mmCIF file with all atom_site columns, C-alpha atoms in Angstrom:
data_model
loop_
_atom_site.group_PDB
_atom_site.id
_atom_site.type_symbol
_atom_site.label_atom_id
_atom_site.label_alt_id
_atom_site.label_comp_id
_atom_site.label_asym_id
_atom_site.label_entity_id
_atom_site.label_seq_id
_atom_site.pdbx_PDB_ins_code
_atom_site.Cartn_x
_atom_site.Cartn_y
_atom_site.Cartn_z
_atom_site.occupancy
_atom_site.B_iso_or_equiv
_atom_site.pdbx_formal_charge
_atom_site.auth_seq_id
_atom_site.auth_comp_id
_atom_site.auth_asym_id
_atom_site.auth_atom_id
_atom_site.pdbx_PDB_model_num
ATOM 1   C CA . ALA A 1 1   ? -0.071  -0.141 -0.080  1.00 55.00 ? 1   ALA A CA 1
ATOM 2   C CA . GLN A 1 2   ? 0.929   3.284  -0.542  1.00 66.00 ? 2   GLN A CA 1
ATOM 3   C CA . SER A 1 3   ? 2.162   5.363  2.591   1.00 87.00 ? 3   SER A CA 1
ATOM 4   C CA . VAL A 1 4   ? 3.548   7.887  4.240   1.00 93.00 ? 4   VAL A CA 1
ATOM 5   C CA . THR A 1 5   ? 4.273   7.604  8.057   1.00 95.00 ? 5   THR A CA 1
ATOM 6   C CA . GLN A 1 6   ? 4.869   10.189 10.563  1.00 96.00 ? 6   GLN A CA 1
ATOM 7   C CA . LEU A 1 7   ? 6.211   8.223  13.482  1.00 90.00 ? 7   LEU A CA 1
ATOM 8   C CA . ASP A 1 8   ? 5.409   11.003 16.301  1.00 95.00 ? 8   ASP A CA 1
ATOM 9   C CA . SER A 1 9   ? 1.656   12.958 16.631  1.00 96.00 ? 9   SER A CA 1
ATOM 10  C CA . GLN A 1 10  ? 2.996   15.552 19.443  1.00 96.00 ? 10  GLN A CA 1
ATOM 11  C CA . VAL A 1 11  ? 6.894   16.622 19.398  1.00 97.00 ? 11  VAL A CA 1
ATOM 12  C CA . PRO A 1 12  ? 7.565   19.381 22.326  1.00 96.00 ? 12  PRO A CA 1
ATOM 13  C CA . VAL A 1 13  ? 10.430  21.335 22.276  1.00 97.00 ? 13  VAL A CA 1
ATOM 14  C CA . PHE A 1 14  ? 11.869  24.457 24.143  1.00 97.00 ? 14  PHE A CA 1
ATOM 15  C CA . GLU A 1 15  ? 12.904  27.190 22.256  1.00 96.00 ? 15  GLU A CA 1
ATOM 16  C CA . GLU A 1 16  ? 16.241  27.388 20.703  1.00 96.00 ? 16  GLU A CA 1
ATOM 17  C CA . ALA A 1 17  ? 16.739  23.655 20.678  1.00 97.00 ? 17  ALA A CA 1
ATOM 18  C CA . PRO A 1 18  ? 16.931  21.148 17.918  1.00 97.00 ? 18  PRO A CA 1
ATOM 19  C CA . VAL A 1 19  ? 14.178  19.314 16.706  1.00 98.00 ? 19  VAL A CA 1
ATOM 20  C CA . GLU A 1 20  ? 13.660  16.420 14.323  1.00 97.00 ? 20  GLU A CA 1
ATOM 21  C CA . LEU A 1 21  ? 10.490  15.326 12.917  1.00 98.00 ? 21  LEU A CA 1
ATOM 22  C CA . ARG A 1 22  ? 10.609  11.816 11.864  1.00 97.00 ? 22  ARG A CA 1
ATOM 23  C CA . CYS A 1 23  ? 9.116   10.353 8.231   1.00 96.00 ? 23  CYS A CA 1
ATOM 24  C CA . ASN A 1 24  ? 9.235   7.331  6.605   1.00 95.00 ? 24  ASN A CA 1
ATOM 25  C CA . TYR A 1 25  ? 7.740   6.707  3.262   1.00 92.00 ? 25  TYR A CA 1
ATOM 26  C CA . SER A 1 26  ? 6.879   3.443  1.581   1.00 87.00 ? 26  SER A CA 1
ATOM 27  C CA . SER A 1 27  ? 8.553   2.075  -1.233  1.00 71.00 ? 27  SER A CA 1
ATOM 28  C CA . SER A 1 28  ? 5.796   2.294  -3.399  1.00 69.00 ? 28  SER A CA 1
ATOM 29  C CA . VAL A 1 29  ? 5.426   5.749  -2.944  1.00 62.00 ? 29  VAL A CA 1
ATOM 30  C CA . SER A 1 30  ? 7.451   8.001  -5.484  1.00 65.00 ? 30  SER A CA 1
ATOM 31  C CA . VAL A 1 31  ? 10.627  9.452  -4.583  1.00 70.00 ? 31  VAL A CA 1
ATOM 32  C CA . TYR A 1 32  ? 8.911   12.958 -4.982  1.00 88.00 ? 32  TYR A CA 1
ATOM 33  C CA . LEU A 1 33  ? 8.947   13.656 -1.058  1.00 92.00 ? 33  LEU A CA 1
ATOM 34  C CA . PHE A 1 34  ? 7.332   16.855 0.425   1.00 94.00 ? 34  PHE A CA 1
ATOM 35  C CA . TRP A 1 35  ? 7.421   18.900 3.658   1.00 97.00 ? 35  TRP A CA 1
ATOM 36  C CA . TYR A 1 36  ? 4.189   21.037 4.778   1.00 97.00 ? 36  TYR A CA 1
ATOM 37  C CA . VAL A 1 37  ? 3.818   23.483 7.320   1.00 97.00 ? 37  VAL A CA 1
ATOM 38  C CA . GLN A 1 38  ? 0.304   24.603 8.317   1.00 96.00 ? 38  GLN A CA 1
ATOM 39  C CA . TYR A 1 39  ? -0.153  27.387 10.779  1.00 94.00 ? 39  TYR A CA 1
ATOM 40  C CA . PRO A 1 40  ? -3.186  27.423 12.855  1.00 89.00 ? 40  PRO A CA 1
ATOM 41  C CA . ASN A 1 41  ? -6.100  28.708 11.274  1.00 84.00 ? 41  ASN A CA 1
ATOM 42  C CA . GLN A 1 42  ? -4.346  28.641 7.657   1.00 89.00 ? 42  GLN A CA 1
ATOM 43  C CA . GLY A 1 43  ? -3.687  26.658 4.563   1.00 91.00 ? 43  GLY A CA 1
ATOM 44  C CA . LEU A 1 44  ? -0.531  24.358 3.693   1.00 94.00 ? 44  LEU A CA 1
ATOM 45  C CA . GLN A 1 45  ? 2.771   26.218 2.652   1.00 94.00 ? 45  GLN A CA 1
ATOM 46  C CA . LEU A 1 46  ? 5.708   23.957 1.220   1.00 93.00 ? 46  LEU A CA 1
ATOM 47  C CA . LEU A 1 47  ? 8.407   24.078 3.702   1.00 96.00 ? 47  LEU A CA 1
ATOM 48  C CA . LEU A 1 48  ? 10.722  21.762 0.995   1.00 95.00 ? 48  LEU A CA 1
ATOM 49  C CA . LYS A 1 49  ? 10.588  19.319 -1.566  1.00 93.00 ? 49  LYS A CA 1
ATOM 50  C CA . TYR A 1 50  ? 12.695  16.508 -2.730  1.00 92.00 ? 50  TYR A CA 1
ATOM 51  C CA . LEU A 1 51  ? 12.710  15.216 -6.452  1.00 87.00 ? 51  LEU A CA 1
ATOM 52  C CA . SER A 1 52  ? 16.347  14.195 -7.265  1.00 84.00 ? 52  SER A CA 1
ATOM 53  C CA . GLY A 1 53  ? 20.140  14.988 -6.783  1.00 85.00 ? 53  GLY A CA 1
ATOM 54  C CA . SER A 1 54  ? 21.382  15.948 -3.505  1.00 88.00 ? 54  SER A CA 1
ATOM 55  C CA . THR A 1 55  ? 19.825  14.336 -0.643  1.00 90.00 ? 55  THR A CA 1
ATOM 56  C CA . LEU A 1 56  ? 20.194  16.913 1.835   1.00 95.00 ? 56  LEU A CA 1
ATOM 57  C CA . VAL A 1 57  ? 17.308  19.305 1.009   1.00 95.00 ? 57  VAL A CA 1
ATOM 58  C CA . LYS A 1 58  ? 17.294  23.071 2.248   1.00 96.00 ? 58  LYS A CA 1
ATOM 59  C CA . GLY A 1 59  ? 13.981  25.219 2.721   1.00 95.00 ? 59  GLY A CA 1
ATOM 60  C CA . ILE A 1 60  ? 12.436  28.132 3.989   1.00 94.00 ? 60  ILE A CA 1
ATOM 61  C CA . ASN A 1 61  ? 12.664  29.107 7.900   1.00 93.00 ? 61  ASN A CA 1
ATOM 62  C CA . GLY A 1 62  ? 15.637  27.248 8.444   1.00 96.00 ? 62  GLY A CA 1
ATOM 63  C CA . PHE A 1 63  ? 14.371  23.679 7.417   1.00 97.00 ? 63  PHE A CA 1
ATOM 64  C CA . GLU A 1 64  ? 16.317  21.084 5.832   1.00 97.00 ? 64  GLU A CA 1
ATOM 65  C CA . ALA A 1 65  ? 15.447  17.615 5.394   1.00 97.00 ? 65  ALA A CA 1
ATOM 66  C CA . GLU A 1 66  ? 17.808  14.366 4.797   1.00 96.00 ? 66  GLU A CA 1
ATOM 67  C CA . PHE A 1 67  ? 16.444  12.025 2.252   1.00 94.00 ? 67  PHE A CA 1
ATOM 68  C CA . ASN A 1 68  ? 17.717  8.567  2.983   1.00 93.00 ? 68  ASN A CA 1
ATOM 69  C CA . LYS A 1 69  ? 16.630  5.612  -0.066  1.00 89.00 ? 69  LYS A CA 1
ATOM 70  C CA . SER A 1 70  ? 18.164  2.562  2.380   1.00 90.00 ? 70  SER A CA 1
ATOM 71  C CA . GLN A 1 71  ? 15.986  3.766  5.139   1.00 92.00 ? 71  GLN A CA 1
ATOM 72  C CA . THR A 1 72  ? 13.163  5.026  3.166   1.00 91.00 ? 72  THR A CA 1
ATOM 73  C CA . SER A 1 73  ? 13.402  7.735  5.510   1.00 94.00 ? 73  SER A CA 1
ATOM 74  C CA . PHE A 1 74  ? 13.120  11.886 4.673   1.00 95.00 ? 74  PHE A CA 1
ATOM 75  C CA . HIS A 1 75  ? 13.287  13.054 8.357   1.00 97.00 ? 75  HIS A CA 1
ATOM 76  C CA . LEU A 1 76  ? 12.649  17.317 8.694   1.00 98.00 ? 76  LEU A CA 1
ATOM 77  C CA . ARG A 1 77  ? 15.610  19.098 11.038  1.00 98.00 ? 77  ARG A CA 1
ATOM 78  C CA . LYS A 1 78  ? 16.017  22.517 12.421  1.00 98.00 ? 78  LYS A CA 1
ATOM 79  C CA . PRO A 1 79  ? 18.950  23.361 14.560  1.00 97.00 ? 79  PRO A CA 1
ATOM 80  C CA . SER A 1 80  ? 17.373  26.032 16.545  1.00 97.00 ? 80  SER A CA 1
ATOM 81  C CA . VAL A 1 81  ? 13.421  26.366 17.075  1.00 97.00 ? 81  VAL A CA 1
ATOM 82  C CA . HIS A 1 82  ? 11.602  29.674 17.389  1.00 96.00 ? 82  HIS A CA 1
ATOM 83  C CA . ILE A 1 83  ? 8.113   30.579 19.022  1.00 95.00 ? 83  ILE A CA 1
ATOM 84  C CA . SER A 1 84  ? 6.929   30.732 15.553  1.00 94.00 ? 84  SER A CA 1
ATOM 85  C CA . ASP A 1 85  ? 7.602   27.485 14.675  1.00 96.00 ? 85  ASP A CA 1
ATOM 86  C CA . THR A 1 86  ? 4.735   26.029 16.309  1.00 96.00 ? 86  THR A CA 1
ATOM 87  C CA . ALA A 1 87  ? 2.419   24.540 13.727  1.00 96.00 ? 87  ALA A CA 1
ATOM 88  C CA . GLU A 1 88  ? 1.432   21.264 12.271  1.00 97.00 ? 88  GLU A CA 1
ATOM 89  C CA . TYR A 1 89  ? 4.097   19.588 10.046  1.00 98.00 ? 89  TYR A CA 1
ATOM 90  C CA . PHE A 1 90  ? 3.014   17.338 7.140   1.00 97.00 ? 90  PHE A CA 1
ATOM 91  C CA . CYS A 1 91  ? 5.216   14.739 5.523   1.00 96.00 ? 91  CYS A CA 1
ATOM 92  C CA . ALA A 1 92  ? 3.704   13.866 2.092   1.00 94.00 ? 92  ALA A CA 1
ATOM 93  C CA . GLY A 1 93  ? 4.917   11.536 -1.378  1.00 91.00 ? 93  GLY A CA 1
ATOM 94  C CA . SER A 1 94  ? 3.814   11.918 -4.477  1.00 85.00 ? 94  SER A CA 1
ATOM 95  C CA . SER A 1 95  ? 1.835   8.890  -5.826  1.00 78.00 ? 95  SER A CA 1
ATOM 96  C CA . ALA A 1 96  ? -0.078  8.431  -9.576  1.00 75.00 ? 96  ALA A CA 1
ATOM 97  C CA . SER A 1 97  ? -0.672  12.269 -9.774  1.00 75.00 ? 97  SER A CA 1
ATOM 98  C CA . LYS A 1 98  ? -1.759  12.445 -6.096  1.00 84.00 ? 98  LYS A CA 1
ATOM 99  C CA . ILE A 1 99  ? -0.027  13.672 -2.969  1.00 88.00 ? 99  ILE A CA 1
ATOM 100 C CA . ILE A 1 100 ? 0.014   11.119 -0.075  1.00 90.00 ? 100 ILE A CA 1
ATOM 101 C CA . PHE A 1 101 ? 0.030   12.922 3.202   1.00 94.00 ? 101 PHE A CA 1
ATOM 102 C CA . GLY A 1 102 ? 1.334   11.300 6.837   1.00 96.00 ? 102 GLY A CA 1
ATOM 103 C CA . SER A 1 103 ? -0.805  12.063 9.740   1.00 96.00 ? 103 SER A CA 1
ATOM 104 C CA . GLY A 1 104 ? 0.857   15.030 10.602  1.00 97.00 ? 104 GLY A CA 1
ATOM 105 C CA . THR A 1 105 ? 2.831   15.817 13.637  1.00 98.00 ? 105 THR A CA 1
ATOM 106 C CA . ARG A 1 106 ? 2.188   18.878 15.954  1.00 97.00 ? 106 ARG A CA 1
ATOM 107 C CA . LEU A 1 107 ? 5.349   20.851 16.994  1.00 97.00 ? 107 LEU A CA 1
ATOM 108 C CA . SER A 1 108 ? 4.516   22.725 20.043  1.00 96.00 ? 108 SER A CA 1
ATOM 109 C CA . ILE A 1 109 ? 7.701   25.084 21.245  1.00 95.00 ? 109 ILE A CA 1
ATOM 110 C CA . ARG A 1 110 ? 7.938   25.448 24.787  1.00 90.00 ? 110 ARG A CA 1
ATOM 111 C CA . PRO A 1 111 ? 9.669   29.299 26.089  1.00 87.00 ? 111 PRO A CA 1
ATOM 112 C CA . ASP B 2 1   ? 0.973   36.808 -8.772  1.00 61.00 ? 1   ASP B CA 1
ATOM 113 C CA . THR B 2 2   ? 2.362   33.653 -6.775  1.00 66.00 ? 2   THR B CA 1
ATOM 114 C CA . GLU B 2 3   ? -0.447  32.455 -4.760  1.00 91.00 ? 3   GLU B CA 1
ATOM 115 C CA . VAL B 2 4   ? -3.632  30.354 -4.987  1.00 95.00 ? 4   VAL B CA 1
ATOM 116 C CA . THR B 2 5   ? -6.805  32.759 -3.358  1.00 96.00 ? 5   THR B CA 1
ATOM 117 C CA . GLN B 2 6   ? -10.065 30.993 -1.842  1.00 97.00 ? 6   GLN B CA 1
ATOM 118 C CA . THR B 2 7   ? -13.243 32.742 -1.184  1.00 97.00 ? 7   THR B CA 1
ATOM 119 C CA . PRO B 2 8   ? -14.958 33.209 1.163   1.00 97.00 ? 8   PRO B CA 1
ATOM 120 C CA . LYS B 2 9   ? -12.900 32.597 4.079   1.00 96.00 ? 9   LYS B CA 1
ATOM 121 C CA . HIS B 2 10  ? -15.749 31.590 6.457   1.00 96.00 ? 10  HIS B CA 1
ATOM 122 C CA . LEU B 2 11  ? -18.991 30.328 5.642   1.00 96.00 ? 11  LEU B CA 1
ATOM 123 C CA . VAL B 2 12  ? -22.043 29.334 7.693   1.00 96.00 ? 12  VAL B CA 1
ATOM 124 C CA . MET B 2 13  ? -25.099 27.073 5.820   1.00 93.00 ? 13  MET B CA 1
ATOM 125 C CA . GLY B 2 14  ? -28.486 25.441 6.758   1.00 91.00 ? 14  GLY B CA 1
ATOM 126 C CA . MET B 2 15  ? -28.435 21.701 5.331   1.00 90.00 ? 15  MET B CA 1
ATOM 127 C CA . THR B 2 16  ? -31.198 22.888 2.753   1.00 89.00 ? 16  THR B CA 1
ATOM 128 C CA . ASN B 2 17  ? -29.163 25.700 1.185   1.00 90.00 ? 17  ASN B CA 1
ATOM 129 C CA . LYS B 2 18  ? -27.066 26.223 -1.944  1.00 95.00 ? 18  LYS B CA 1
ATOM 130 C CA . LYS B 2 19  ? -23.422 27.538 -1.860  1.00 96.00 ? 19  LYS B CA 1
ATOM 131 C CA . SER B 2 20  ? -20.386 27.984 -3.713  1.00 97.00 ? 20  SER B CA 1
ATOM 132 C CA . LEU B 2 21  ? -16.462 27.793 -3.056  1.00 98.00 ? 21  LEU B CA 1
ATOM 133 C CA . LYS B 2 22  ? -14.237 29.856 -5.306  1.00 98.00 ? 22  LYS B CA 1
ATOM 134 C CA . CYS B 2 23  ? -10.789 29.070 -6.057  1.00 98.00 ? 23  CYS B CA 1
ATOM 135 C CA . GLU B 2 24  ? -8.347  31.142 -8.066  1.00 97.00 ? 24  GLU B CA 1
ATOM 136 C CA . GLN B 2 25  ? -4.810  31.116 -9.562  1.00 96.00 ? 25  GLN B CA 1
ATOM 137 C CA . HIS B 2 26  ? -2.777  33.067 -11.942 1.00 92.00 ? 26  HIS B CA 1
ATOM 138 C CA . MET B 2 27  ? 0.403   31.002 -11.721 1.00 92.00 ? 27  MET B CA 1
ATOM 139 C CA . GLY B 2 28  ? -0.387  28.897 -14.943 1.00 91.00 ? 28  GLY B CA 1
ATOM 140 C CA . HIS B 2 29  ? -0.756  25.949 -12.977 1.00 93.00 ? 29  HIS B CA 1
ATOM 141 C CA . ARG B 2 30  ? -2.836  23.289 -15.215 1.00 92.00 ? 30  ARG B CA 1
ATOM 142 C CA . ALA B 2 31  ? -3.792  20.578 -12.384 1.00 93.00 ? 31  ALA B CA 1
ATOM 143 C CA . MET B 2 32  ? -6.236  22.094 -9.676  1.00 96.00 ? 32  MET B CA 1
ATOM 144 C CA . TYR B 2 33  ? -7.329  20.332 -6.496  1.00 96.00 ? 33  TYR B CA 1
ATOM 145 C CA . TRP B 2 34  ? -10.018 20.236 -3.900  1.00 97.00 ? 34  TRP B CA 1
ATOM 146 C CA . TYR B 2 35  ? -9.374  18.722 -0.471  1.00 97.00 ? 35  TYR B CA 1
ATOM 147 C CA . LYS B 2 36  ? -11.253 18.485 2.728   1.00 97.00 ? 36  LYS B CA 1
ATOM 148 C CA . GLN B 2 37  ? -9.535  18.518 6.263   1.00 97.00 ? 37  GLN B CA 1
ATOM 149 C CA . LYS B 2 38  ? -11.255 18.032 9.642   1.00 96.00 ? 38  LYS B CA 1
ATOM 150 C CA . ALA B 2 39  ? -9.449  18.963 12.315  1.00 92.00 ? 39  ALA B CA 1
ATOM 151 C CA . LYS B 2 40  ? -6.199  17.636 13.608  1.00 89.00 ? 40  LYS B CA 1
ATOM 152 C CA . LYS B 2 41  ? -6.392  15.339 10.367  1.00 94.00 ? 41  LYS B CA 1
ATOM 153 C CA . PRO B 2 42  ? -4.311  15.431 6.824   1.00 95.00 ? 42  PRO B CA 1
ATOM 154 C CA . PRO B 2 43  ? -5.971  17.114 3.788   1.00 96.00 ? 43  PRO B CA 1
ATOM 155 C CA . GLU B 2 44  ? -8.009  14.409 1.910   1.00 95.00 ? 44  GLU B CA 1
ATOM 156 C CA . LEU B 2 45  ? -8.202  14.638 -1.657  1.00 95.00 ? 45  LEU B CA 1
ATOM 157 C CA . MET B 2 46  ? -11.447 15.537 -3.317  1.00 97.00 ? 46  MET B CA 1
ATOM 158 C CA . PHE B 2 47  ? -11.624 16.175 -6.801  1.00 96.00 ? 47  PHE B CA 1
ATOM 159 C CA . VAL B 2 48  ? -8.447  16.590 -9.272  1.00 94.00 ? 48  VAL B CA 1
ATOM 160 C CA . TYR B 2 49  ? -8.951  18.657 -12.331 1.00 95.00 ? 49  TYR B CA 1
ATOM 161 C CA . SER B 2 50  ? -6.175  18.777 -15.275 1.00 93.00 ? 50  SER B CA 1
ATOM 162 C CA . TYR B 2 51  ? -6.486  20.681 -18.302 1.00 93.00 ? 51  TYR B CA 1
ATOM 163 C CA . GLU B 2 52  ? -9.935  22.034 -17.176 1.00 94.00 ? 52  GLU B CA 1
ATOM 164 C CA . LYS B 2 53  ? -11.358 18.085 -17.151 1.00 95.00 ? 53  LYS B CA 1
ATOM 165 C CA . LEU B 2 54  ? -12.217 16.447 -14.174 1.00 94.00 ? 54  LEU B CA 1
ATOM 166 C CA . SER B 2 55  ? -9.377  13.578 -13.995 1.00 91.00 ? 55  SER B CA 1
ATOM 167 C CA . ILE B 2 56  ? -9.751  11.986 -10.368 1.00 89.00 ? 56  ILE B CA 1
ATOM 168 C CA . ASN B 2 57  ? -12.974 12.046 -8.373  1.00 91.00 ? 57  ASN B CA 1
ATOM 169 C CA . GLU B 2 58  ? -12.487 10.269 -4.835  1.00 91.00 ? 58  GLU B CA 1
ATOM 170 C CA . SER B 2 59  ? -15.865 8.800  -4.778  1.00 91.00 ? 59  SER B CA 1
ATOM 171 C CA . VAL B 2 60  ? -17.352 12.153 -3.025  1.00 95.00 ? 60  VAL B CA 1
ATOM 172 C CA . PRO B 2 61  ? -20.917 12.486 -2.619  1.00 95.00 ? 61  PRO B CA 1
ATOM 173 C CA . SER B 2 62  ? -22.903 14.420 -5.073  1.00 95.00 ? 62  SER B CA 1
ATOM 174 C CA . ARG B 2 63  ? -24.261 17.139 -3.013  1.00 96.00 ? 63  ARG B CA 1
ATOM 175 C CA . PHE B 2 64  ? -20.381 18.548 -3.716  1.00 97.00 ? 64  PHE B CA 1
ATOM 176 C CA . SER B 2 65  ? -20.228 19.303 -7.312  1.00 97.00 ? 65  SER B CA 1
ATOM 177 C CA . PRO B 2 66  ? -16.685 20.714 -9.026  1.00 97.00 ? 66  PRO B CA 1
ATOM 178 C CA . GLU B 2 67  ? -16.667 22.763 -11.867 1.00 97.00 ? 67  GLU B CA 1
ATOM 179 C CA . CYS B 2 68  ? -13.483 24.573 -13.580 1.00 96.00 ? 68  CYS B CA 1
ATOM 180 C CA . PRO B 2 69  ? -14.577 27.284 -15.334 1.00 95.00 ? 69  PRO B CA 1
ATOM 181 C CA . ASN B 2 70  ? -11.245 27.991 -17.232 1.00 93.00 ? 70  ASN B CA 1
ATOM 182 C CA . SER B 2 71  ? -7.345  27.563 -16.458 1.00 91.00 ? 71  SER B CA 1
ATOM 183 C CA . SER B 2 72  ? -7.626  29.894 -13.610 1.00 95.00 ? 72  SER B CA 1
ATOM 184 C CA . LEU B 2 73  ? -10.786 29.177 -11.895 1.00 97.00 ? 73  LEU B CA 1
ATOM 185 C CA . LEU B 2 74  ? -11.937 26.090 -9.470  1.00 98.00 ? 74  LEU B CA 1
ATOM 186 C CA . ASN B 2 75  ? -15.503 25.900 -7.868  1.00 98.00 ? 75  ASN B CA 1
ATOM 187 C CA . LEU B 2 76  ? -17.076 23.656 -5.626  1.00 98.00 ? 76  LEU B CA 1
ATOM 188 C CA . HIS B 2 77  ? -20.841 23.689 -5.711  1.00 97.00 ? 77  HIS B CA 1
ATOM 189 C CA . LEU B 2 78  ? -22.735 22.423 -2.366  1.00 96.00 ? 78  LEU B CA 1
ATOM 190 C CA . HIS B 2 79  ? -26.181 21.704 -2.038  1.00 94.00 ? 79  HIS B CA 1
ATOM 191 C CA . ALA B 2 80  ? -27.810 19.720 1.103   1.00 93.00 ? 80  ALA B CA 1
ATOM 192 C CA . LEU B 2 81  ? -24.890 19.062 3.210   1.00 94.00 ? 81  LEU B CA 1
ATOM 193 C CA . GLN B 2 82  ? -24.682 17.277 5.878   1.00 95.00 ? 82  GLN B CA 1
ATOM 194 C CA . PRO B 2 83  ? -23.234 18.431 9.498   1.00 95.00 ? 83  PRO B CA 1
ATOM 195 C CA . GLU B 2 84  ? -20.341 16.012 9.151   1.00 96.00 ? 84  GLU B CA 1
ATOM 196 C CA . ASP B 2 85  ? -19.392 18.051 6.230   1.00 96.00 ? 85  ASP B CA 1
ATOM 197 C CA . SER B 2 86  ? -18.240 20.905 8.292   1.00 97.00 ? 86  SER B CA 1
ATOM 198 C CA . ALA B 2 87  ? -14.738 20.944 7.684   1.00 97.00 ? 87  ALA B CA 1
ATOM 199 C CA . LEU B 2 88  ? -11.590 23.291 6.127   1.00 97.00 ? 88  LEU B CA 1
ATOM 200 C CA . TYR B 2 89  ? -11.720 23.027 2.256   1.00 98.00 ? 89  TYR B CA 1
ATOM 201 C CA . LEU B 2 90  ? -8.437  23.601 0.876   1.00 97.00 ? 90  LEU B CA 1
ATOM 202 C CA . CYS B 2 91  ? -7.889  24.271 -2.720  1.00 97.00 ? 91  CYS B CA 1
ATOM 203 C CA . ALA B 2 92  ? -4.440  23.518 -4.492  1.00 96.00 ? 92  ALA B CA 1
ATOM 204 C CA . SER B 2 93  ? -2.642  23.911 -7.615  1.00 95.00 ? 93  SER B CA 1
ATOM 205 C CA . SER B 2 94  ? 0.548   22.731 -9.441  1.00 92.00 ? 94  SER B CA 1
ATOM 206 C CA . PRO B 2 95  ? 2.023   23.177 -12.546 1.00 87.00 ? 95  PRO B CA 1
ATOM 207 C CA . PRO B 2 96  ? 2.606   21.008 -15.547 1.00 80.00 ? 96  PRO B CA 1
ATOM 208 C CA . GLY B 2 97  ? 4.258   17.663 -15.077 1.00 74.00 ? 97  GLY B CA 1
ATOM 209 C CA . VAL B 2 98  ? 5.246   18.723 -11.345 1.00 74.00 ? 98  VAL B CA 1
ATOM 210 C CA . ASP B 2 99  ? 3.869   17.128 -8.658  1.00 78.00 ? 99  ASP B CA 1
ATOM 211 C CA . GLU B 2 100 ? 4.408   19.692 -5.765  1.00 86.00 ? 100 GLU B CA 1
ATOM 212 C CA . GLN B 2 101 ? 1.137   21.367 -5.208  1.00 92.00 ? 101 GLN B CA 1
ATOM 213 C CA . TYR B 2 102 ? 0.486   25.079 -3.577  1.00 93.00 ? 102 TYR B CA 1
ATOM 214 C CA . PHE B 2 103 ? -2.267  25.477 -1.360  1.00 95.00 ? 103 PHE B CA 1
ATOM 215 C CA . GLY B 2 104 ? -4.671  28.438 -0.806  1.00 95.00 ? 104 GLY B CA 1
ATOM 216 C CA . PRO B 2 105 ? -5.703  29.687 2.959   1.00 95.00 ? 105 PRO B CA 1
ATOM 217 C CA . GLY B 2 106 ? -8.850  27.445 2.756   1.00 96.00 ? 106 GLY B CA 1
ATOM 218 C CA . THR B 2 107 ? -12.713 28.107 3.173   1.00 97.00 ? 107 THR B CA 1
ATOM 219 C CA . ARG B 2 108 ? -14.166 27.222 6.939   1.00 96.00 ? 108 ARG B CA 1
ATOM 220 C CA . LEU B 2 109 ? -16.994 25.691 6.198   1.00 97.00 ? 109 LEU B CA 1
ATOM 221 C CA . THR B 2 110 ? -19.844 25.120 9.155   1.00 96.00 ? 110 THR B CA 1
ATOM 222 C CA . VAL B 2 111 ? -23.260 23.324 8.547   1.00 96.00 ? 111 VAL B CA 1
ATOM 223 C CA . THR B 2 112 ? -25.979 23.717 10.509  1.00 93.00 ? 112 THR B CA 1
#
């Protein structure tokens, strides 16, 4: 089955600490992978994407992700988070003209 | 213009009403999408239009009727909705041959 799995439904982190949001994809999902962020009461914003090439992808707002084919993972990282990073983060992969979303990870930042 | 716009931002409707949601983009994207998102859940795909033709209907009830009048506009006509249809409705678009999608801010729909 086509699937994208986000292993953590919630991740609490202290401000200025590093964070990693985990994502694994099934091999049947195309290796076009994305991370989207959704701030409260807003739509989804594309953070970064992996289409091909370098496995380390840099996105907006200081986020980056690493594509790991052997582990079928695409984890999202930020070295130092801010209160403004509080949001829902969705990992996604494309398959047959559709985007398959993970269940989402809520990142909450503690001052 | 690098954004997807949606109107209205909020909509409250009764179960016997007819209303429409509107989505617009001027980025030259030829694929447009409707999603439904319930609280604390990922978006669920409803419809896909490719080059103004309906290409995917994810078995959505007929009380939801999509329309793509031209390459920049996408509508979702609503009729006889149920309270469980209350959700955030998101529109998205993507460039030709590219899988990434750009989302609008959504319409928050409440069915009373």
